[in-house]
Every structure is written in structure tokens, then in C-alpha cells.
Short mmCIF file of C-alpha atoms in Angstrom, two decimals:
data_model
loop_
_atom_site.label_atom_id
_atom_site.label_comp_id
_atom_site.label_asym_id
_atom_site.label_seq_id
_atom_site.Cartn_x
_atom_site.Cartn_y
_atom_site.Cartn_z
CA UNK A 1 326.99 119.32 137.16
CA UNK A 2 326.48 118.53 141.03
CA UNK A 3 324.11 120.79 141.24
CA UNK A 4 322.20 119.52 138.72
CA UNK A 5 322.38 116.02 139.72
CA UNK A 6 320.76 116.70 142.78
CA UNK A 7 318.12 118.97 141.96
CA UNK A 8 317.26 115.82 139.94
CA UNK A 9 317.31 113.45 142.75
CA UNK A 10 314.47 115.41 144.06
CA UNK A 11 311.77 115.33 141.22
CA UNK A 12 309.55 112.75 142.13
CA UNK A 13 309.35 110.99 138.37
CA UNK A 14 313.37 110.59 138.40
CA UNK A 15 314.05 107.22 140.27
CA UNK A 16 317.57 107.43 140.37
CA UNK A 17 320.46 108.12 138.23
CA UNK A 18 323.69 106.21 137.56
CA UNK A 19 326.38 106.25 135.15
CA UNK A 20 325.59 104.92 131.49
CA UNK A 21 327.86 101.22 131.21
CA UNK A 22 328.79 100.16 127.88
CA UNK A 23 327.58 96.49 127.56
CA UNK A 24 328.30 93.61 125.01
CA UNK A 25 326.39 91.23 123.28
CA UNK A 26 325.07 87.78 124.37
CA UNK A 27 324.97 84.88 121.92
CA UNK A 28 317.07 74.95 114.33
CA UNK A 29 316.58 71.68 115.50
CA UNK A 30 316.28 73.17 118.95
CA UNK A 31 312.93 73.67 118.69
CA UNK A 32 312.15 70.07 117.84
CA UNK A 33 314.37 68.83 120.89
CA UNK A 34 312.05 70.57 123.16
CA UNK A 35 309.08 69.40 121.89
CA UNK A 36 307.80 72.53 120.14
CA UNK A 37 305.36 72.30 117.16
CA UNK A 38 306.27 73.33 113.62
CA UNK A 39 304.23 75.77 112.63
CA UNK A 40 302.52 78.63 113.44
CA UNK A 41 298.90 77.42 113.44
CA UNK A 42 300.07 74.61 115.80
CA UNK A 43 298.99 74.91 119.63
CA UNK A 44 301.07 75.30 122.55
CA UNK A 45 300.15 72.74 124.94
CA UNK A 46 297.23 74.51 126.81
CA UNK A 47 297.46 77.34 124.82
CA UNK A 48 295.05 78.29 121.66
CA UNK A 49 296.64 80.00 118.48
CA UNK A 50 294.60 81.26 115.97
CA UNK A 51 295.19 80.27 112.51
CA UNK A 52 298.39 81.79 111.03
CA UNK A 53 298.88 84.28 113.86
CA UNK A 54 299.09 85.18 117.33
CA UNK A 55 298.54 88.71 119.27
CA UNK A 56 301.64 87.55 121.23
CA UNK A 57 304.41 90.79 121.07
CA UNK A 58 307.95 90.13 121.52
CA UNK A 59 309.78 93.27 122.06
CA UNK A 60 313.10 92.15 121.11
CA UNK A 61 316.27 94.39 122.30
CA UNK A 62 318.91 93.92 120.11
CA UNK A 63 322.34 95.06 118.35
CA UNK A 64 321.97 95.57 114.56
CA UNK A 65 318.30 95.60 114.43
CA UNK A 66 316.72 93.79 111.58
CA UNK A 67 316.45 92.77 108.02
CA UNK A 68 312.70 93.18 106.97
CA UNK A 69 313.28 91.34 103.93
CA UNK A 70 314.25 87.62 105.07
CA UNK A 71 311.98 84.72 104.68
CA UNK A 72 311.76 84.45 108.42
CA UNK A 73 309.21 87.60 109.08
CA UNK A 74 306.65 86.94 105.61
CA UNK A 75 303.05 88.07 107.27
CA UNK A 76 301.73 85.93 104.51
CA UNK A 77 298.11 84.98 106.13
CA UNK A 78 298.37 86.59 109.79
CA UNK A 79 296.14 88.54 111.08
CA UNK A 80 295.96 92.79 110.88
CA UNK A 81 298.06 93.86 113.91
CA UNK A 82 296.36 93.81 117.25
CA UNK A 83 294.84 97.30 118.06
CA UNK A 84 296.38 97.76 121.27
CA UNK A 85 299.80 98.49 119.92
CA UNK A 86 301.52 101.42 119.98
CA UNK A 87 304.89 101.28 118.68
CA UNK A 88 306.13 102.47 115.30
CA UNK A 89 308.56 101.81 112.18
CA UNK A 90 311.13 105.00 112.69
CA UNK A 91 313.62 105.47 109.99
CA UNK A 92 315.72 109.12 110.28
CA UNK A 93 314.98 111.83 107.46
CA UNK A 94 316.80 111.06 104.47
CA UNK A 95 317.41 107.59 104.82
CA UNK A 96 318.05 106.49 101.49
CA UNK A 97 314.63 104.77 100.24
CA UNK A 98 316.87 101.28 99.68
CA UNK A 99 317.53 100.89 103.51
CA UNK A 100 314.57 102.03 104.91
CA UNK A 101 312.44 99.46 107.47
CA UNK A 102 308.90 98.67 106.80
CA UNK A 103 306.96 97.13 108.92
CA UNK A 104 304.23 94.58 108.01
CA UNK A 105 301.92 92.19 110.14
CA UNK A 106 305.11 89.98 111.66
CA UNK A 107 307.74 92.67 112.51
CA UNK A 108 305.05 95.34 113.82
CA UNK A 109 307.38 97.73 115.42
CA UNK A 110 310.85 98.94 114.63
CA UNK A 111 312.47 101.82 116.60
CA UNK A 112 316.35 102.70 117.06
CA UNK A 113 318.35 104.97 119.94
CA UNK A 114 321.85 105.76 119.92
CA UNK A 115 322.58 108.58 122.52
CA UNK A 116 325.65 106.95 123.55
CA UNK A 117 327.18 107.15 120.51
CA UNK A 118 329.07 110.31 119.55
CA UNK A 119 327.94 112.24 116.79
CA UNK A 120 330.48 111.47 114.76
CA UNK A 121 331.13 108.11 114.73
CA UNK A 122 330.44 106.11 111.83
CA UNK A 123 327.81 103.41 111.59
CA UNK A 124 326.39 101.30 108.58
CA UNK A 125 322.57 102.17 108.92
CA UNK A 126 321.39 104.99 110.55
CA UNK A 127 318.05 103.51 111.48
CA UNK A 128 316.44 100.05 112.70
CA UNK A 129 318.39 97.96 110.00
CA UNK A 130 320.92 95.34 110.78
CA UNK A 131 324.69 95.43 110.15
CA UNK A 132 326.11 92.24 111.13
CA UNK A 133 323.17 89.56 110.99
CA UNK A 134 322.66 89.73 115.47
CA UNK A 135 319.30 91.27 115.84
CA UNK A 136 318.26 89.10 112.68
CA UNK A 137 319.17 86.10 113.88
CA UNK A 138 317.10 86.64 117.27
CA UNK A 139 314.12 87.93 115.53
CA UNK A 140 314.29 84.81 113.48
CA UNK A 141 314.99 82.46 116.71
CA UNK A 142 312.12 83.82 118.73
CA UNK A 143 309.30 83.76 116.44
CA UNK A 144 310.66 83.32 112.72
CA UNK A 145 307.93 81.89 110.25
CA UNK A 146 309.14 78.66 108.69
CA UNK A 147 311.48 78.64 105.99
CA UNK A 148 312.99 75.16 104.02
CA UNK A 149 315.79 74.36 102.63
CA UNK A 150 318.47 76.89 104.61
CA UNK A 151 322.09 76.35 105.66
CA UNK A 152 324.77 78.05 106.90
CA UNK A 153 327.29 78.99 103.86
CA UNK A 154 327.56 76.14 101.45
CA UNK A 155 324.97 73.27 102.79
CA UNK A 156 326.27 73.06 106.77
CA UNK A 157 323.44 72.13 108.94
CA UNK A 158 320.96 72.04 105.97
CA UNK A 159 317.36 72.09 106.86
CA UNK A 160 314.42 74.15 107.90
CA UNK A 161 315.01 76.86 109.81
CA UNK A 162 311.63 78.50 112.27
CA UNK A 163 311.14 80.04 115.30
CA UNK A 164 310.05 78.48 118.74
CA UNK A 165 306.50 80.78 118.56
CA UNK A 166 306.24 81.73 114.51
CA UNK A 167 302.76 83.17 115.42
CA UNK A 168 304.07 85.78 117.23
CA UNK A 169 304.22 89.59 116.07
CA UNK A 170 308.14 90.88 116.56
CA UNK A 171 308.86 94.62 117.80
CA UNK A 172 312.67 95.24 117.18
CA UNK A 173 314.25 97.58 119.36
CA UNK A 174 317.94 98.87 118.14
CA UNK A 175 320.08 99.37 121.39
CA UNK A 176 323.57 98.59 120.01
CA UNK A 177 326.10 99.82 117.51
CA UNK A 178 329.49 98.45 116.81
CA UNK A 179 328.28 95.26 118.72
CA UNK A 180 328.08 97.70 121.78
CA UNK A 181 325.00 98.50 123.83
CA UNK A 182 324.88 101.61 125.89
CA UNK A 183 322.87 101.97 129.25
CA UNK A 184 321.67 104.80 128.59
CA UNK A 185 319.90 103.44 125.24
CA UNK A 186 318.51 100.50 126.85
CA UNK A 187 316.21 102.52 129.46
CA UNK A 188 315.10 104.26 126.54
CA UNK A 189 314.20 100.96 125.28
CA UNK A 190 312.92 99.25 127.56
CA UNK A 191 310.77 102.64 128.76
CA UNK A 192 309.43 102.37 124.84
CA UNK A 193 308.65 98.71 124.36
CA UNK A 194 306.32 98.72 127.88
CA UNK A 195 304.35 101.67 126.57
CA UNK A 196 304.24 99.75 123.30
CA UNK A 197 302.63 97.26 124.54
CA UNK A 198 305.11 94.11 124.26
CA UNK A 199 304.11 91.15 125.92
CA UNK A 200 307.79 89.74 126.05
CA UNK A 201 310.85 91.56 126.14
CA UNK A 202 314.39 89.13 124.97
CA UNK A 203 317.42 90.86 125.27
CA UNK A 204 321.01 88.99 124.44
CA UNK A 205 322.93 91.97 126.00
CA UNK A 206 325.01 91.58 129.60
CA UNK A 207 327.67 92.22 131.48
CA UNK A 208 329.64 91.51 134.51
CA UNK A 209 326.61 91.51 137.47
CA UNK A 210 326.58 94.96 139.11
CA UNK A 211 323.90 96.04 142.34
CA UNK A 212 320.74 95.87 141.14
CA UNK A 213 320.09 99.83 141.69
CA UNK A 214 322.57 100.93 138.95
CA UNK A 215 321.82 97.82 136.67
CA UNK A 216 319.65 99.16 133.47
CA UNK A 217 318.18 95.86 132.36
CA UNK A 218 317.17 94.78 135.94
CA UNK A 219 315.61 98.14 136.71
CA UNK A 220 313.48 98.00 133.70
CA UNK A 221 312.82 94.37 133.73
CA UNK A 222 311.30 95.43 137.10
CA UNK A 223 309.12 97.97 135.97
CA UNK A 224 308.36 95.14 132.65
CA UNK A 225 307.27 92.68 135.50
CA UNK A 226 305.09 95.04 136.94
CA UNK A 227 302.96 95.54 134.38
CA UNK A 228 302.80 91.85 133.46
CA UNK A 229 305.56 91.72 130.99
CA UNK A 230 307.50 88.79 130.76
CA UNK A 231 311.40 89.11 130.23
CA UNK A 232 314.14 87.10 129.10
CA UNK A 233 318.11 87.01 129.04
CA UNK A 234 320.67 86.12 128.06
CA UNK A 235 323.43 84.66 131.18
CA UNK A 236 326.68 85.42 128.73
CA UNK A 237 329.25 83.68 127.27
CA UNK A 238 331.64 82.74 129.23
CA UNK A 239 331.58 79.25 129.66
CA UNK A 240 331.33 76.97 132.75
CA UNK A 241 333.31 79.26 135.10
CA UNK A 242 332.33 80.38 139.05
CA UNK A 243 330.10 83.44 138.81
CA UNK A 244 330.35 84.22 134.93
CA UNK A 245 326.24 84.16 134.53
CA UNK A 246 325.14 88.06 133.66
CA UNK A 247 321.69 89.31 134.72
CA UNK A 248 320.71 87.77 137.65
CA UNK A 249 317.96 89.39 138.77
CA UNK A 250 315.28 87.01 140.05
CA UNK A 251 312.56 88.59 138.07
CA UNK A 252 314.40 87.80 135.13
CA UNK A 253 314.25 84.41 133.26
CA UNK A 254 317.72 83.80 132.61
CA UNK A 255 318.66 81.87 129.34
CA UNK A 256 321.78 79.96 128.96
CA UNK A 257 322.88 77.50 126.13
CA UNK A 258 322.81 73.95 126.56
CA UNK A 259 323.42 70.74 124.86
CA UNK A 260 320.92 68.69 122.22
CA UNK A 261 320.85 65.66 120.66
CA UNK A 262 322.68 67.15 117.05
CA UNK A 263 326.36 67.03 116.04
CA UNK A 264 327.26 69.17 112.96
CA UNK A 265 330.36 68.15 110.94
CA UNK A 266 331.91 70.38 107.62
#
């Protein structure tokens, strides 16, 4: 094996190589708090949208991937996909036809990797669809067309629920199973959704902040940032304590929670 590693040091397209870490996952009226408009033919301030869609990408790396059939990702009057894009809809042979992703004009890519799991462990979908709700919910946050009248189980925090961009196309990348994201499945990523063609890559995945040169998401936010690719993270969840923010690479715009002016009460 040490032989191997270091005839693969020396091939000029391997950068380095570390050991694959296991990471963990990061976690409606926000959007009005900051100011953001409602729907998706609204403008940005300085920033033109056309009417009922955007060529705007976000490359979204997530845990359970996505479920195609919510409200929140209706193509209903958007635009045919931009023709730069290169990404796919992957679903393994035999997936049984009733779980299989399709991809339309919002969720335009939808891919899945899962080296680091054994071969034999046992996981709900065997291709881009989500398990627990995760990779959903983030689609839906980032760029979710509007949708009245939702609440979280029976009438908490009732209202309408929409993305901060709901012009924007969504590319889901699946990176984590068991609510467990493997290294070596997020290069993979990452590798895939620049070659896509994303324009923004969001990941809510971290862990405790290692050197940069063995760190998977800040080595290919780097390589994101060089080709123009905007990317942002999660900084964890755990709380106001010394040093607890994850990814802090300064190429990365790092996202933590905050407070608003909303109180919910059962």
C-alpha cells in the first residue's frame, strides 16, 4: 500500500492524498427579514431576473438528496434549462420505477456517490432520493418556488413557505447516508458539480476545523473559487462556544444562524 501511495504522489494530476473523514451534518419568514422579494420574477436589487426563471445553478451538497415531487421545485413557467449544463438525473439499474428522480426545469441535476459506504450496509434509497427530509429542506431554502398555506405538523408556524432565489435552477448532489458524509464522496462531488457547471455550491456538512491541505470541502471550494464558483457553508452547530465554527477557509462564505424578529409558540 506504501508503495502505491507514493507512486501516486508523483503523477502530476494527483494533488495530494489524505485519509477519507467521516463528517456530520450542519443545520420562512427569513427571507422577508432580510429584505428579499417574494417571488421569482421579482429583481434582486441590481440584478435582472427574467420572468419565472433564472440561469442561476445551485449545486447543492447534501445528505438525503431530494424529493422531486414537493411543491417547492414545480418548473411551472421557467425557462428550458440553460445549455451550458452538464450534469444529469442518475438513478442505479433497477430502481424501482416509484422512487426513481426526474428531473425537470427547477431541479436540473441529480447525482448520488457513496464509496464510503460498505457494500452491505443498508440504506432507504439507493439513488438521489431523500430519506429523512435534510437535502429537501435545503433545496427548498435556497431557491424553493413559493408555496401557501404550509406548516410544520398540525398548523405551527403556518404560512408561506419560498426560497431566498426561487428563480434559480437546483443541482442536488447526494454525499451522505445515515446522516453521515464521507470525504471521499464529497471530492467526488464537488469535482462533478464544477464540471457541471454550478454557479453556487451550499453545503450544510462540517466538522471540527482540520489544516486546510487534508480538508475536502476547502480543497474543492478552492478549486470552485477558481473557476468563479461561489460557495457557501455551513459554521455547525454548536452554539456560542470558543472555536466551535467548522469550515473556515477564507474563500468560503461561512453561514451561521442568527436571530429574527419571529417567536413561534405550540
Amino acid at each position: 500500500m506504501l508503495t502505491l501511495l507514493l507512486f501516486l504522489t508523483e503523477m502530476p494530476e494527483v494533488l495530494s492524498i489524505f485519509p477519507s473523514r467521516t463528517l456530520e451534518l450542519q443545520t420562512t419568514r427569513s427571507w422577508d427579514f432580510l429584505g428579499l422579494p417574494r417571488t421569482p420574477q421579482a429583481a434582486l436589487p441590481g440584478i435582472a431576473i427574467p420572468t419565472g426563471s433564472s440561469d442561476v445553478i445551485i449545486g447543492i451538497l447534501d445528505t438525503a438528496g431530494i424529493w422531486p415531487e414537493s411543491k417547492s421545485f414545480d418548473d411551472t413557467g421557467m425557462a428550458p434549462v440553460p445549455a451550458r449544463w452538464n450534469g444529469a438525473c442518475e438513478n442505479a439499474p433497477g430502481t424501482n420505477a416509484s422512487v426513481v428522480v426526474h428531473c425537470n426545469k427547477k431541479i436540473v441535476g441529480a447525482k448520488y456517490y457513496r464509496a464510503g459506504l460498505s457494500p452491505n450496509a443498508s440504506i432507504a434509497y439507493s439513488n438521489p432520493r431523500d430519506f429523512a427530509g435534510h437535502g429537501t429542506g435545503v433545496s427548498a431554502i435556497a431557491a424553493g418556488m413559493p408555496v401557501k398555506n404550509v406548516s410544520m405538523e398540525d398548523g405551527l408556524a403556518q404560512g408561506d413557505a419560498r426560497g431566498g432565489f426561487p428563480a434559480a435552477r437546483i443541482a442536488m448532489y447526494k454525499v451522505c447516508w445515515g446522516f453521515q458524509c464521507y470525504d471521499i464522496d464529497i471530492v467526488a462531488a464537488l469535482d462533478d458539480a464544477i464540471n457541471d457547471g454550478v454557479d453556487i455550491i451550499s453545503l450544510s456538512i462540517g466538522d471540527d476545523p482540520v489544516v486546510y491541505s487534508v480538508d475536502s470541502i476547502a480543497i474543492g471550494a478552492y478549486h470552485a473559487i477558481e473557476r468563479g464558483i461561489v460557495v457557501s457553508c455551513a459554521c455547525g452547530n454548536s452554539g456560542r462556544v470558543p472555536g466551535s465554527v467548522t469550515n473556515v477557509a477564507p474563500w468560503i462564505f461561512t453561514v451561521g444562524a442568527s436571530s429574527i424578529d419571529r417567536k413561534v409558540t405550540p
